[in-house]
XYZ file of C-alpha atoms in Angstrom:
286
model
C 8.604 19.522 -7.610
C 5.607 20.085 -9.878
C 3.687 17.057 -8.623
C 3.853 18.229 -4.986
C 3.803 22.046 -5.154
C 0.913 22.307 -7.656
C -1.331 19.837 -5.824
C -0.704 21.125 -2.293
C -1.104 24.768 -3.345
C -4.359 23.973 -5.167
C -5.954 22.560 -1.996
C -4.836 25.297 0.420
C -8.487 26.220 1.288
C -9.289 22.647 2.343
C -5.968 22.334 4.175
C -6.650 25.576 6.039
C -10.060 24.365 7.266
C -8.598 20.960 8.209
C -5.837 22.595 10.296
C -8.341 24.860 12.045
C -10.595 21.886 12.837
C -7.584 20.227 14.479
C -6.458 23.193 16.595
C -9.887 24.741 17.372
C -12.501 21.942 17.158
C -14.995 23.945 19.232
C -15.293 26.654 16.575
C -14.593 24.644 13.412
C -16.945 21.686 13.833
C -17.017 20.362 10.245
C -15.769 20.971 6.721
C -18.725 23.019 5.434
C -19.225 24.987 8.634
C -15.442 25.550 8.759
C -15.524 27.099 5.287
C -18.462 29.270 6.390
C -16.702 30.534 9.524
C -13.505 31.286 7.555
C -15.350 33.254 4.837
C -17.359 35.205 7.457
C -14.209 36.136 9.361
C -11.774 36.826 6.515
C -13.743 36.847 3.259
C -12.971 34.618 0.276
C -9.362 35.783 0.324
C -8.987 34.226 3.756
C -9.271 30.761 2.189
C -5.936 31.296 0.378
C -4.008 32.145 3.544
C -0.745 30.205 3.685
C -0.417 29.605 -0.066
C 3.171 30.965 -0.324
C 4.797 28.792 2.393
C 2.798 25.837 1.025
C 4.158 26.413 -2.486
C 7.802 26.673 -1.417
C 7.765 23.935 1.246
C 6.149 21.299 -0.951
C 8.327 22.198 -3.952
C 11.360 21.256 -1.860
C 9.680 18.228 -0.331
C 8.583 16.879 -3.721
C 12.053 17.393 -5.162
C 13.688 15.266 -2.451
C 10.874 12.729 -1.959
C 10.386 11.544 -5.538
C 13.978 11.872 -6.746
C 15.563 10.189 -3.717
C 12.959 7.395 -3.790
C 14.056 6.518 -7.329
C 17.719 6.592 -6.254
C 17.265 4.530 -3.070
C 15.030 1.979 -4.813
C 17.691 1.300 -7.461
C 20.591 1.258 -4.976
C 18.874 -1.050 -2.465
C 17.796 -3.388 -5.289
C 21.410 -3.574 -6.480
C 22.538 -4.467 -2.946
C 19.947 -7.241 -2.676
C 20.381 -8.691 -6.165
C 17.552 -9.346 -8.688
C 15.939 -12.349 -7.000
C 15.802 -10.949 -3.454
C 14.835 -7.506 -4.752
C 11.766 -9.055 -6.420
C 10.871 -11.431 -3.569
C 11.213 -8.660 -0.971
C 9.930 -5.843 -3.194
C 7.315 -4.557 -0.713
C 10.011 -4.180 1.949
C 12.262 -2.552 -0.649
C 9.562 0.053 -1.471
C 8.995 0.724 2.240
C 12.680 1.229 3.089
C 13.439 3.302 -0.027
C 10.488 5.629 0.586
C 11.294 6.013 4.309
C 14.916 6.891 3.443
C 13.775 9.536 0.932
C 11.219 11.077 3.287
C 13.782 11.451 6.079
C 15.607 14.050 3.964
C 12.459 15.523 2.369
C 11.019 16.503 5.766
C 14.107 18.464 6.765
C 13.453 20.582 3.660
C 9.699 20.743 4.364
C 9.759 21.684 8.077
C 10.567 25.448 8.039
C 7.850 26.557 5.624
C 5.351 24.036 7.058
C 5.803 25.693 10.468
C 5.176 29.131 8.917
C 2.106 27.857 7.048
C 0.456 26.398 10.154
C 1.166 29.562 12.194
C -0.344 31.783 9.458
C -3.408 29.570 9.027
C -4.279 28.791 12.651
C -3.197 31.728 14.840
C -5.574 34.679 14.304
C -3.873 38.069 14.322
C -0.334 36.634 14.254
C 0.586 37.307 10.607
C -1.175 36.787 7.310
C 1.785 36.384 4.925
C 5.049 34.456 4.679
C 7.178 37.615 4.694
C 5.500 38.832 7.892
C 5.376 35.506 9.759
C 8.892 34.116 9.137
C 10.894 37.045 10.645
C 8.473 37.253 13.582
C 8.851 33.538 14.360
C 12.639 33.796 14.113
C 12.647 36.792 16.459
C 10.561 34.941 19.070
C 12.122 31.463 19.032
C 15.131 31.542 16.694
C 15.726 28.617 14.311
C 13.898 26.292 16.744
C 10.608 27.825 15.563
C 11.155 26.306 12.124
C 12.524 22.906 13.139
C 10.664 22.004 16.340
C 8.121 20.186 14.176
C 10.668 17.940 12.394
C 10.247 14.930 14.729
C 6.411 15.022 14.570
C 6.730 15.550 10.803
C 8.803 12.374 10.567
C 6.139 10.570 12.616
C 3.477 11.804 10.181
C 5.290 11.817 6.861
C 7.476 8.695 7.012
C 4.549 6.245 7.617
C 2.498 8.291 5.104
C 5.197 8.088 2.422
C 5.958 4.410 3.089
C 2.278 3.614 2.531
C 2.030 6.047 -0.393
C 4.840 4.441 -2.391
C 4.507 0.779 -1.347
C 0.703 0.745 -1.713
C 0.944 2.543 -5.068
C 3.547 0.128 -6.456
C 1.634 -2.984 -5.359
C -1.747 -1.560 -6.466
C -0.377 -0.827 -9.952
C 0.925 -4.397 -10.063
C -2.486 -5.782 -8.981
C -4.428 -3.612 -11.472
C -2.353 -4.834 -14.417
C -2.646 -8.416 -13.191
C -6.382 -8.547 -12.383
C -8.211 -5.499 -13.831
C -6.457 -4.437 -17.053
C -6.827 -6.994 -19.878
C -3.501 -6.142 -21.585
C 0.109 -6.138 -20.305
C 1.467 -2.693 -19.391
C 3.703 -2.407 -22.476
C 0.690 -2.989 -24.770
C -1.514 -0.326 -23.115
C -1.812 3.189 -24.514
C -0.186 6.020 -22.567
C -3.666 7.335 -21.643
C -4.662 3.961 -20.176
C -1.387 3.727 -18.251
C -1.981 7.201 -16.807
C -5.503 6.116 -15.823
C -4.060 3.159 -13.903
C -1.607 5.570 -12.240
C -4.471 7.829 -11.088
C -6.598 4.986 -9.653
C -3.637 3.409 -7.853
C -2.640 6.827 -6.516
C -6.102 7.441 -5.049
C -6.219 4.047 -3.332
C -2.741 4.638 -1.888
C -3.828 8.115 -0.747
C -6.719 6.806 1.362
C -4.528 4.294 3.194
C -1.630 6.670 3.819
C -4.014 9.328 5.181
C -5.324 6.953 7.849
C -1.875 5.834 9.077
C -0.514 9.388 9.303
C -3.500 11.365 10.625
C -2.794 11.335 14.404
C 0.709 12.730 13.815
C -0.749 15.347 11.427
C -3.022 16.588 14.221
C -0.043 16.864 16.582
C 1.970 18.854 13.998
C -0.918 21.292 13.470
C -1.311 21.981 17.207
C 2.445 22.052 17.906
C 3.278 24.577 15.197
C 0.515 26.872 16.485
C 1.863 26.934 20.052
C 5.029 28.398 21.527
C 7.099 25.950 23.568
C 4.747 22.971 23.170
C 5.801 19.315 22.895
C 4.362 16.403 20.932
C 3.763 14.380 24.122
C 1.989 17.327 25.720
C -0.379 17.647 22.742
C -1.125 13.889 22.796
C -1.934 13.977 26.534
C -4.351 16.889 26.090
C -6.063 15.609 22.933
C -6.281 11.922 23.914
C -7.231 9.223 21.363
C -10.444 10.735 19.944
C -9.038 14.261 19.619
C -6.195 13.326 17.282
C -8.664 11.899 14.721
C -10.454 15.241 14.220
C -10.499 16.310 10.573
C -9.883 12.771 9.224
C -12.671 12.868 6.604
C -11.498 16.270 5.290
C -7.956 14.922 5.081
C -9.048 11.735 3.236
C -10.787 13.893 0.613
C -7.754 16.148 0.419
C -4.943 13.573 0.481
C -6.713 10.922 -1.631
C -7.226 13.395 -4.467
C -3.835 14.983 -3.915
C -1.921 11.676 -3.985
C -3.709 10.542 -7.144
C -2.891 13.843 -8.868
C 0.727 13.755 -7.682
C 1.355 10.357 -9.251
C -0.568 11.435 -12.379
C 1.529 14.625 -12.793
C 4.760 12.742 -12.056
C 4.007 10.148 -14.760
C 2.635 12.796 -17.152
C 5.915 14.741 -17.008
C 7.812 11.523 -17.753
C 5.520 10.798 -20.723
C 5.765 14.382 -22.046
C 9.567 14.456 -21.795
C 9.839 10.890 -23.186
C 11.652 9.725 -20.047
C 11.752 5.987 -19.307
C 8.963 4.844 -17.000
C 9.721 1.815 -14.825
C 7.803 -1.318 -15.852
C 5.644 -3.254 -13.405
C 7.796 -5.570 -11.269
C 8.434 -8.906 -13.010
C 10.001 -12.037 -11.536
C 13.579 -12.516 -12.829
C 14.133 -15.448 -15.209
C 15.882 -17.796 -12.682
C 12.928 -17.349 -10.297
C 10.409 -18.060 -13.091
C 12.235 -21.258 -14.051
C 12.225 -22.513 -10.467
C 8.466 -22.095 -10.349
């Protein structure tokens, strides 16, 4: 919960500008000019719009995403057995993370819908307590869950890349870049590896999920819209608007999420999983 809610809430100003670039590219042409337009229209306080739904939605998402990933990874590995679990570990990371994100997005969707409406629809509502009842009155529960399918399209590929790329990058860093085995490194050095691997994973998962992110932003702003309708209007180039802002945002955010997640484990003296090692029978065969 901490790793997701703290990081997403901290970057609300950048997220707000990114969403506005996606839904109103004519007015919000770039990151810096987008900040300028927002401050001129709403003052500095306008940059924090949407912080409350962001805090609550990503607390729930983080709770389900990280905890269920750990559970699914262990359970699927047990089903495969040690040798297949190691040989097929990339596939294992991908399936475990996709399974976790499926449930995490159901928890994320309602407050994400409120956040996008608050941030991108001028004059609609400026707070969570004003926007949520208004949305329910206009469209019922559908207002909060119409974005679930596009969220799955955005978040499941994003999370699959986030976890699989992170796990394999950590493995590669200890193999090729760090001179000592993981268990001989200090906690500070291990956390440094976590941060670097998290940033690399963040860049890749931003690219694979960006078109769906654009669709979610536009869809949650409109009443009665559909994902296919947004894609037809925006075409290929339109759905890549705001990519650079999102790489800056998500790269940093993903690195910090993994760092906080590992830091909490270190602080509470919880066991941290070692880098994947080939089981003994597999080593002997080689």
